[in-house]
PDB file of C-alpha atoms in Angstrom:
ATOM      1  CA  MET A   1      11.204  -7.538 -29.233  1.00 33.00           C
ATOM      2  CA  ASN A   2      10.955  -3.985 -28.006  1.00 35.00           C
ATOM      3  CA  LYS A   3      12.644  -3.145 -24.768  1.00 33.00           C
ATOM      4  CA  VAL A   4      10.320  -2.226 -21.929  1.00 34.00           C
ATOM      5  CA  ILE A   5      11.375   1.119 -20.548  1.00 31.00           C
ATOM      6  CA  ALA A   6      11.259   1.337 -16.784  1.00 33.00           C
ATOM      7  CA  LEU A   7      10.035   4.584 -15.353  1.00 32.00           C
ATOM      8  CA  THR A   8      10.270   5.568 -11.717  1.00 32.00           C
ATOM      9  CA  LEU A   9       7.921   8.249 -10.496  1.00 31.00           C
ATOM     10  CA  SER A  10       9.825  11.227  -9.224  1.00 31.00           C
ATOM     11  CA  SER A  11       8.708  14.663  -8.116  1.00 31.00           C
ATOM     12  CA  LEU A  12       9.720  17.486  -5.864  1.00 27.00           C
ATOM     13  CA  LEU A  13       6.439  16.846  -4.103  1.00 29.00           C
ATOM     14  CA  SER A  14       5.985  13.764  -1.976  1.00 33.00           C
ATOM     15  CA  PHE A  15       3.476  11.400  -3.581  1.00 35.00           C
ATOM     16  CA  GLN A  16       1.817  11.232  -0.169  1.00 35.00           C
ATOM     17  CA  VAL A  17       1.025  14.923  -0.619  1.00 35.00           C
ATOM     18  CA  ALA A  18       0.154  14.726  -4.323  1.00 38.00           C
ATOM     19  CA  ALA A  19      -2.442  11.999  -3.690  1.00 54.00           C
ATOM     20  CA  HIS A  20      -4.195  10.546  -0.712  1.00 73.00           C
ATOM     21  CA  SER A  21      -2.391   7.716   1.027  1.00 87.00           C
ATOM     22  CA  ARG A  22      -4.508   4.731   1.959  1.00 92.00           C
ATOM     23  CA  TRP A  23      -4.073   2.232   4.735  1.00 95.00           C
ATOM     24  CA  VAL A  24      -5.391  -0.497   6.956  1.00 96.00           C
ATOM     25  CA  LEU A  25      -4.322   0.208  10.532  1.00 96.00           C
ATOM     26  CA  PRO A  26      -4.793  -2.598  13.082  1.00 97.00           C
ATOM     27  CA  SER A  27      -5.319  -1.745  16.744  1.00 97.00           C
ATOM     28  CA  HIS A  28      -2.574  -4.281  17.599  1.00 97.00           C
ATOM     29  CA  PHE A  29       0.334  -5.511  15.500  1.00 97.00           C
ATOM     30  CA  THR A  30       1.557  -8.111  17.999  1.00 96.00           C
ATOM     31  CA  LEU A  31      -0.587 -10.150  20.361  1.00 96.00           C
ATOM     32  CA  SER A  32       0.009 -12.666  23.125  1.00 94.00           C
ATOM     33  CA  ALA A  33      -2.923 -14.797  24.251  1.00 93.00           C
ATOM     34  CA  ASP A  34      -3.712 -18.455  24.870  1.00 90.00           C
ATOM     35  CA  LYS A  35      -7.265 -18.391  23.520  1.00 91.00           C
ATOM     36  CA  GLY A  36      -7.094 -15.779  20.767  1.00 93.00           C
ATOM     37  CA  GLU A  37      -7.752 -12.043  20.771  1.00 96.00           C
ATOM     38  CA  TRP A  38      -9.911  -9.474  19.003  1.00 97.00           C
ATOM     39  CA  ILE A  39      -8.435  -6.662  16.933  1.00 97.00           C
ATOM     40  CA  MET A  40     -10.031  -3.674  15.239  1.00 97.00           C
ATOM     41  CA  VAL A  41      -8.771  -2.270  11.952  1.00 97.00           C
ATOM     42  CA  ASP A  42      -9.216   1.286  10.635  1.00 95.00           C
ATOM     43  CA  VAL A  43      -9.652   1.612   6.867  1.00 95.00           C
ATOM     44  CA  THR A  44      -9.220   5.111   5.471  1.00 92.00           C
ATOM     45  CA  ALA A  45      -7.224   7.600   3.404  1.00 90.00           C
ATOM     46  CA  SER A  46      -5.658  10.959   4.138  1.00 88.00           C
ATOM     47  CA  ASN A  47      -3.003  13.486   3.220  1.00 85.00           C
ATOM     48  CA  GLU A  48      -1.580  13.068   6.734  1.00 87.00           C
ATOM     49  CA  THR A  49      -0.251   9.713   7.882  1.00 91.00           C
ATOM     50  CA  PHE A  50      -2.810   7.922  10.071  1.00 92.00           C
ATOM     51  CA  ASN A  51      -5.026  10.994  10.491  1.00 89.00           C
ATOM     52  CA  VAL A  52      -8.391   9.981   9.065  1.00 88.00           C
ATOM     53  CA  ASP A  53      -9.827  12.112   6.296  1.00 85.00           C
ATOM     54  CA  LYS A  54     -11.492  10.425   3.323  1.00 83.00           C
ATOM     55  CA  PRO A  55     -13.936   7.527   3.738  1.00 78.00           C
ATOM     56  CA  MET A  56     -12.991   4.164   2.242  1.00 87.00           C
ATOM     57  CA  GLY A  57     -15.129   1.073   2.064  1.00 87.00           C
ATOM     58  CA  SER A  58     -14.114  -2.174   3.753  1.00 90.00           C
ATOM     59  CA  ASP A  59     -15.864  -4.613   1.403  1.00 90.00           C
ATOM     60  CA  ASN A  60     -12.519  -5.782   0.030  1.00 92.00           C
ATOM     61  CA  VAL A  61     -10.839  -6.324   3.400  1.00 95.00           C
ATOM     62  CA  ARG A  62      -9.463  -9.845   3.658  1.00 96.00           C
ATOM     63  CA  ILE A  63      -7.359 -11.573   6.300  1.00 97.00           C
ATOM     64  CA  ILE A  64      -4.920 -14.209   5.089  1.00 97.00           C
ATOM     65  CA  THR A  65      -4.377 -16.665   7.917  1.00 97.00           C
ATOM     66  CA  PRO A  66      -1.020 -18.340   8.689  1.00 96.00           C
ATOM     67  CA  ASP A  67      -2.044 -21.419   6.683  1.00 94.00           C
ATOM     68  CA  GLY A  68      -2.722 -19.272   3.599  1.00 94.00           C
ATOM     69  CA  LYS A  69      -6.515 -19.324   3.731  1.00 94.00           C
ATOM     70  CA  LYS A  70      -8.574 -16.169   3.198  1.00 94.00           C
ATOM     71  CA  SER A  71     -10.912 -14.970   5.902  1.00 95.00           C
ATOM     72  CA  ARG A  72     -13.229 -11.972   6.297  1.00 95.00           C
ATOM     73  CA  PRO A  73     -13.846  -9.573   9.164  1.00 95.00           C
ATOM     74  CA  SER A  74     -16.546 -10.444  11.671  1.00 93.00           C
ATOM     75  CA  SER A  75     -18.290  -7.071  11.351  1.00 92.00           C
ATOM     76  CA  SER A  76     -17.749  -3.674   9.788  1.00 92.00           C
ATOM     77  CA  TYR A  77     -18.880  -0.067  10.043  1.00 92.00           C
ATOM     78  CA  ARG A  78     -18.495   2.705   7.481  1.00 92.00           C
ATOM     79  CA  GLY A  79     -18.465   6.266   8.758  1.00 91.00           C
ATOM     80  CA  HIS A  80     -17.958   9.607   7.067  1.00 91.00           C
ATOM     81  CA  ARG A  81     -14.217   9.633   7.770  1.00 91.00           C
ATOM     82  CA  LYS A  82     -13.243   5.970   7.948  1.00 92.00           C
ATOM     83  CA  SER A  83     -14.430   2.392   8.019  1.00 93.00           C
ATOM     84  CA  VAL A  84     -13.747   0.035  10.912  1.00 95.00           C
ATOM     85  CA  VAL A  85     -13.717  -3.771  10.929  1.00 96.00           C
ATOM     86  CA  ASP A  86     -13.018  -6.256  13.664  1.00 96.00           C
ATOM     87  CA  TYR A  87     -11.537  -9.735  13.547  1.00 97.00           C
ATOM     88  CA  PHE A  88     -10.840 -12.506  16.016  1.00 97.00           C
ATOM     89  CA  VAL A  89      -7.228 -13.678  15.772  1.00 97.00           C
ATOM     90  CA  ALA A  90      -7.702 -17.270  16.822  1.00 94.00           C
ATOM     91  CA  GLY A  91      -4.301 -18.960  16.702  1.00 93.00           C
ATOM     92  CA  ASP A  92      -0.547 -18.546  16.556  1.00 96.00           C
ATOM     93  CA  GLY A  93       1.216 -17.099  13.540  1.00 97.00           C
ATOM     94  CA  THR A  94       1.286 -14.056  11.279  1.00 97.00           C
ATOM     95  CA  TYR A  95      -1.906 -12.781   9.640  1.00 97.00           C
ATOM     96  CA  LYS A  96      -1.864 -10.546   6.569  1.00 97.00           C
ATOM     97  CA  ILE A  97      -4.578  -7.891   6.348  1.00 97.00           C
ATOM     98  CA  THR A  98      -5.351  -6.476   2.910  1.00 96.00           C
ATOM     99  CA  ASN A  99      -7.810  -4.054   1.337  1.00 95.00           C
ATOM    100  CA  ASN A 100      -6.815  -4.634  -2.276  1.00 92.00           C
ATOM    101  CA  GLY A 101      -9.087  -3.979  -5.206  1.00 85.00           C
ATOM    102  CA  GLU A 102      -8.828  -5.539  -8.650  1.00 90.00           C
ATOM    103  CA  ALA A 103      -6.285  -4.503 -11.235  1.00 94.00           C
ATOM    104  CA  GLY A 104      -7.877  -2.280 -13.843  1.00 96.00           C
ATOM    105  CA  TYR A 105      -7.454   0.400 -16.473  1.00 96.00           C
ATOM    106  CA  MET A 106      -7.423   4.117 -15.773  1.00 96.00           C
ATOM    107  CA  THR A 107      -7.218   6.698 -18.548  1.00 97.00           C
ATOM    108  CA  TYR A 108      -6.054  10.227 -17.743  1.00 97.00           C
ATOM    109  CA  PHE A 109      -6.698  13.194 -20.040  1.00 96.00           C
ATOM    110  CA  LYS A 110      -7.322  16.911 -20.161  1.00 96.00           C
ATOM    111  CA  VAL A 111     -10.279  18.853 -21.456  1.00 95.00           C
ATOM    112  CA  GLY A 112      -9.098  22.405 -21.702  1.00 92.00           C
ATOM    113  CA  ASP A 113      -7.076  23.032 -18.540  1.00 91.00           C
ATOM    114  CA  LYS A 114      -8.959  20.482 -16.448  1.00 93.00           C
ATOM    115  CA  ARG A 115      -7.361  17.091 -15.786  1.00 95.00           C
ATOM    116  CA  GLN A 116      -9.831  14.205 -15.757  1.00 95.00           C
ATOM    117  CA  ARG A 117      -9.855  10.419 -15.671  1.00 95.00           C
ATOM    118  CA  MET A 118     -12.055   7.515 -16.727  1.00 96.00           C
ATOM    119  CA  ARG A 119     -11.939   3.792 -15.956  1.00 96.00           C
ATOM    120  CA  ILE A 120     -11.454   2.720 -19.571  1.00 96.00           C
ATOM    121  CA  SER A 121      -8.729   1.055 -21.655  1.00 96.00           C
ATOM    122  CA  LYS A 122      -7.248   2.249 -24.945  1.00 96.00           C
ATOM    123  CA  ALA A 123      -9.815   0.086 -26.728  1.00 96.00           C
ATOM    124  CA  GLN A 124     -12.558   2.319 -25.311  1.00 97.00           C
ATOM    125  CA  TYR A 125     -11.248   5.727 -26.356  1.00 96.00           C
ATOM    126  CA  ASP A 126     -14.488   6.315 -28.237  1.00 95.00           C
ATOM    127  CA  GLN A 127     -15.960   7.095 -24.795  1.00 96.00           C
ATOM    128  CA  LEU A 128     -13.642  10.052 -24.245  1.00 96.00           C
ATOM    129  CA  PRO A 129     -15.279  13.484 -24.349  1.00 94.00           C
ATOM    130  CA  ALA A 130     -14.767  15.738 -27.331  1.00 93.00           C
ATOM    131  CA  GLY A 131     -11.574  17.759 -27.119  1.00 92.00           C
ATOM    132  CA  ALA A 132      -9.725  15.293 -24.859  1.00 94.00           C
ATOM    133  CA  SER A 133      -5.944  15.727 -25.031  1.00 94.00           C
ATOM    134  CA  ASN A 134      -2.826  14.428 -23.287  1.00 95.00           C
ATOM    135  CA  VAL A 135      -4.443  11.005 -23.142  1.00 96.00           C
ATOM    136  CA  LYS A 136      -2.597   8.246 -21.286  1.00 96.00           C
ATOM    137  CA  THR A 137      -3.841   4.866 -20.023  1.00 96.00           C
ATOM    138  CA  SER A 138      -2.430   2.901 -17.129  1.00 96.00           C
ATOM    139  CA  TYR A 139      -3.095  -0.669 -16.049  1.00 97.00           C
ATOM    140  CA  ARG A 140      -2.734  -0.416 -12.284  1.00 95.00           C
ATOM    141  CA  LEU A 141      -3.252  -2.085  -8.937  1.00 96.00           C
ATOM    142  CA  ALA A 142      -2.959  -0.678  -5.410  1.00 95.00           C
ATOM    143  CA  ARG A 143      -2.124  -3.015  -2.541  1.00 96.00           C
ATOM    144  CA  ILE A 144      -3.114  -1.831   0.943  1.00 97.00           C
ATOM    145  CA  GLU A 145      -1.620  -4.136   3.556  1.00 97.00           C
ATOM    146  CA  SER A 146      -0.501  -4.801   7.112  1.00 98.00           C
ATOM    147  CA  TYR A 147       0.554  -7.759   9.285  1.00 98.00           C
ATOM    148  CA  VAL A 148      -0.544  -8.916  12.738  1.00 98.00           C
ATOM    149  CA  THR A 149       1.258 -11.657  14.674  1.00 97.00           C
ATOM    150  CA  MET A 150      -0.196 -13.773  17.467  1.00 97.00           C
ATOM    151  CA  ASN A 151       2.427 -15.301  19.789  1.00 96.00           C
ATOM    152  CA  ASN A 152       4.870 -16.975  17.386  1.00 95.00           C
ATOM    153  CA  PRO A 153       5.587 -15.329  13.989  1.00 96.00           C
ATOM    154  CA  SER A 154       5.246 -17.226  10.718  1.00 96.00           C
ATOM    155  CA  GLU A 155       6.268 -16.523   7.121  1.00 91.00           C
ATOM    156  CA  ASN A 156       3.002 -15.436   5.537  1.00 84.00           C
ATOM    157  CA  PHE A 157       4.502 -13.606   2.553  1.00 94.00           C
ATOM    158  CA  ALA A 158       3.100 -15.331  -0.557  1.00 92.00           C
ATOM    159  CA  THR A 159       3.012 -13.257  -3.772  1.00 94.00           C
ATOM    160  CA  ASP A 160       0.907 -13.522  -6.918  1.00 94.00           C
ATOM    161  CA  GLY A 161       3.342 -12.096  -9.496  1.00 95.00           C
ATOM    162  CA  ARG A 162       1.150  -9.155 -10.570  1.00 95.00           C
ATOM    163  CA  LEU A 163       2.486  -5.624 -10.809  1.00 97.00           C
ATOM    164  CA  LEU A 164       4.086  -4.147  -7.667  1.00 97.00           C
ATOM    165  CA  GLU A 165       4.378  -6.284  -4.529  1.00 98.00           C
ATOM    166  CA  LEU A 166       6.231  -5.925  -1.235  1.00 98.00           C
ATOM    167  CA  VAL A 167       7.828  -8.817   0.627  1.00 97.00           C
ATOM    168  CA  PRO A 168       9.187  -8.279   4.165  1.00 97.00           C
ATOM    169  CA  VAL A 169      12.778  -9.427   4.522  1.00 98.00           C
ATOM    170  CA  THR A 170      12.815  -8.409   8.165  1.00 98.00           C
ATOM    171  CA  HIS A 171       9.734  -9.993   9.723  1.00 97.00           C
ATOM    172  CA  PRO A 172       7.172  -7.274  10.574  1.00 97.00           C
ATOM    173  CA  SER A 173       7.008  -8.423  14.199  1.00 96.00           C
ATOM    174  CA  ASP A 174      10.808  -8.036  14.508  1.00 96.00           C
ATOM    175  CA  ILE A 175      11.137  -4.401  13.358  1.00 98.00           C
ATOM    176  CA  ALA A 176      12.663  -2.525  16.280  1.00 97.00           C
ATOM    177  CA  GLN A 177      14.000   0.912  17.119  1.00 97.00           C
ATOM    178  CA  GLY A 178      17.683   1.247  16.277  1.00 97.00           C
ATOM    179  CA  GLU A 179      17.821  -1.948  14.191  1.00 97.00           C
ATOM    180  CA  GLN A 180      17.967  -2.168  10.398  1.00 98.00           C
ATOM    181  CA  ALA A 181      14.782  -3.306   8.673  1.00 98.00           C
ATOM    182  CA  THR A 182      14.631  -4.451   5.048  1.00 98.00           C
ATOM    183  CA  PHE A 183      11.789  -4.810   2.540  1.00 98.00           C
ATOM    184  CA  LYS A 184      11.886  -6.217  -0.996  1.00 98.00           C
ATOM    185  CA  LEU A 185       9.922  -4.878  -3.992  1.00 98.00           C
ATOM    186  CA  LEU A 186       8.829  -7.084  -6.883  1.00 98.00           C
ATOM    187  CA  PHE A 187       7.283  -6.092 -10.196  1.00 97.00           C
ATOM    188  CA  ASN A 188       5.494  -8.814 -12.145  1.00 96.00           C
ATOM    189  CA  GLY A 189       7.177 -11.377  -9.923  1.00 96.00           C
ATOM    190  CA  LYS A 190      10.770 -10.168 -10.320  1.00 97.00           C
ATOM    191  CA  ALA A 191      12.976  -8.078  -8.048  1.00 97.00           C
ATOM    192  CA  GLN A 192      12.600  -4.457  -9.168  1.00 97.00           C
ATOM    193  CA  ALA A 193      15.269  -1.797  -8.910  1.00 97.00           C
ATOM    194  CA  LYS A 194      14.575   1.949  -8.742  1.00 97.00           C
ATOM    195  CA  VAL A 195      11.203   1.725  -7.017  1.00 97.00           C
ATOM    196  CA  ALA A 196      10.454   5.001  -5.232  1.00 96.00           C
ATOM    197  CA  VAL A 197       9.646   4.427  -1.560  1.00 97.00           C
ATOM    198  CA  GLU A 198       8.616   6.791   1.221  1.00 97.00           C
ATOM    199  CA  ILE A 199       8.393   5.877   4.909  1.00 97.00           C
ATOM    200  CA  THR A 200       6.661   8.193   7.386  1.00 96.00           C
ATOM    201  CA  ARG A 201       6.174   7.839  11.137  1.00 96.00           C
ATOM    202  CA  GLU A 202       2.838   8.719  12.730  1.00 95.00           C
ATOM    203  CA  GLY A 203       2.366  12.129  14.342  1.00 92.00           C
ATOM    204  CA  VAL A 204       3.111  14.279  11.284  1.00 91.00           C
ATOM    205  CA  ARG A 205       0.453  16.773  12.382  1.00 90.00           C
ATOM    206  CA  TYR A 206       2.506  17.539  15.476  1.00 92.00           C
ATOM    207  CA  ARG A 207       5.876  18.027  13.746  1.00 91.00           C
ATOM    208  CA  ASN A 208       7.022  20.983  11.671  1.00 89.00           C
ATOM    209  CA  ASP A 209       9.029  18.524   9.579  1.00 91.00           C
ATOM    210  CA  PRO A 210       7.151  15.372   8.457  1.00 91.00           C
ATOM    211  CA  GLN A 211      10.522  13.548   8.528  1.00 92.00           C
ATOM    212  CA  THR A 212       9.546  11.384   5.561  1.00 95.00           C
ATOM    213  CA  LEU A 213      12.365   9.071   4.535  1.00 96.00           C
ATOM    214  CA  LYS A 214      12.758   8.741   0.763  1.00 97.00           C
ATOM    215  CA  LEU A 215      14.435   5.606  -0.565  1.00 97.00           C
ATOM    216  CA  THR A 216      15.003   3.836  -3.883  1.00 97.00           C
ATOM    217  CA  SER A 217      15.223   0.060  -4.200  1.00 98.00           C
ATOM    218  CA  ASN A 218      18.576  -1.426  -5.202  1.00 97.00           C
ATOM    219  CA  ALA A 219      19.344  -4.012  -7.880  1.00 97.00           C
ATOM    220  CA  GLN A 220      17.954  -6.745  -5.621  1.00 98.00           C
ATOM    221  CA  GLY A 221      14.725  -4.776  -5.193  1.00 98.00           C
ATOM    222  CA  GLU A 222      15.530  -4.045  -1.555  1.00 98.00           C
ATOM    223  CA  VAL A 223      15.251  -0.959   0.616  1.00 98.00           C
ATOM    224  CA  SER A 224      16.597  -0.760   4.159  1.00 98.00           C
ATOM    225  CA  PHE A 225      16.296   1.768   6.961  1.00 97.00           C
ATOM    226  CA  THR A 226      17.074   2.001  10.668  1.00 98.00           C
ATOM    227  CA  PRO A 227      14.168   3.604  12.562  1.00 97.00           C
ATOM    228  CA  LYS A 228      15.201   6.075  15.242  1.00 95.00           C
ATOM    229  CA  HIS A 229      11.818   6.049  16.952  1.00 96.00           C
ATOM    230  CA  ALA A 230       9.306   3.417  17.998  1.00 97.00           C
ATOM    231  CA  GLY A 231       5.750   3.804  16.772  1.00 96.00           C
ATOM    232  CA  ARG A 232       3.533   3.180  13.784  1.00 97.00           C
ATOM    233  CA  TYR A 233       4.814   3.823  10.265  1.00 97.00           C
ATOM    234  CA  LEU A 234       3.378   3.986   6.756  1.00 97.00           C
ATOM    235  CA  LEU A 235       5.429   2.821   3.772  1.00 97.00           C
ATOM    236  CA  VAL A 236       4.305   4.005   0.334  1.00 97.00           C
ATOM    237  CA  ALA A 237       5.876   2.573  -2.828  1.00 97.00           C
ATOM    238  CA  GLU A 238       5.000   3.324  -6.443  1.00 96.00           C
ATOM    239  CA  HIS A 239       6.456   2.151  -9.743  1.00 97.00           C
ATOM    240  CA  GLU A 240       5.438   2.167 -13.382  1.00 95.00           C
ATOM    241  CA  GLN A 241       6.756   0.684 -16.611  1.00 95.00           C
ATOM    242  CA  ALA A 242       5.915   1.647 -20.166  1.00 95.00           C
ATOM    243  CA  THR A 243       4.203  -1.099 -22.186  1.00 94.00           C
ATOM    244  CA  PRO A 244       4.691   0.004 -25.817  1.00 92.00           C
ATOM    245  CA  ASN A 245       3.303  -3.203 -27.360  1.00 90.00           C
ATOM    246  CA  ASN A 246       0.164  -3.323 -25.245  1.00 95.00           C
ATOM    247  CA  LYS A 247      -3.019  -2.453 -27.150  1.00 95.00           C
ATOM    248  CA  LEU A 248      -4.947  -1.682 -23.955  1.00 97.00           C
ATOM    249  CA  ALA A 249      -2.562   0.434 -21.858  1.00 97.00           C
ATOM    250  CA  ASP A 250       0.447   2.715 -22.277  1.00 96.00           C
ATOM    251  CA  GLU A 251       1.947   1.624 -18.970  1.00 97.00           C
ATOM    252  CA  ALA A 252       1.646  -0.843 -16.114  1.00 96.00           C
ATOM    253  CA  SER A 253       1.862   0.579 -12.617  1.00 96.00           C
ATOM    254  CA  GLY A 254       1.465  -0.457  -9.027  1.00 96.00           C
ATOM    255  CA  GLU A 255       1.296   1.010  -5.554  1.00 96.00           C
ATOM    256  CA  VAL A 256       1.872  -0.519  -2.135  1.00 97.00           C
ATOM    257  CA  PHE A 257       0.699   1.022   1.150  1.00 97.00           C
ATOM    258  CA  LEU A 258       2.073  -0.909   4.125  1.00 98.00           C
ATOM    259  CA  SER A 259       1.389   0.013   7.739  1.00 98.00           C
ATOM    260  CA  PHE A 260       3.715  -1.501  10.322  1.00 98.00           C
ATOM    261  CA  GLU A 261       4.952  -1.039  13.863  1.00 98.00           C
ATOM    262  CA  VAL A 262       8.435  -0.316  15.172  1.00 98.00           C
ATOM    263  CA  LEU A 263       8.975  -1.746  18.645  1.00 97.00           C
ATOM    264  CA  LEU A 264      10.884  -0.122  21.467  1.00 94.00           C
ATOM    265  CA  ASP A 265      14.463  -1.344  21.745  1.00 85.00           C
TER     266      ASP A 265
END
């Protein structure tokens, strides 16, 4: 049995700069109401944290209720810079908001000096253009997530064991300024070490230094940080592993984009 070689993406450039970050950004992360409350959620992508730029559809937005059932937004709007959905948070507990697509194959290659990509597996290389070189295929899935809690928090952190996943160790509604917060990264259902993680606070446009925190998960798959400032944050994690015995892909990779709120102390 060949050993699977783990590869962690690393670069002098932040992968938030190298590619657009994506997110779902709820208008409220914590709510207190006896009869429920409406929230709105921005769905978009950008090179700058929480500054809208590239349009993203909201067809895949789902809300996982505290009892584990899947729900959909009440209405949605797609503009030229972002999509917006709204949802009525009816009862107590923690709701997970996702905009995840389906796992799929992406093949990267060059024709001359131009880098290109196609949504095909290794079994479909006959579709590549003439002269394609530096060909590499990845089986990948991006998870775009956030959590909203009404009144009393609940543990709504189920996983499905596919590629990269993030599990809050510190409950999202308990992340506070000056207190350590911990997240756990899994890959194919197991704790994954050496996952590259970046955490950026909103307002990058108004700072000379983006103040992005770069972390790497430990042997237990965990990363921890102590936020100095309250506000909204975006966590971006990415990991890939070579799959030498796979006839359809050279590697398996995953991304997680988690938006969360840090409360005032």
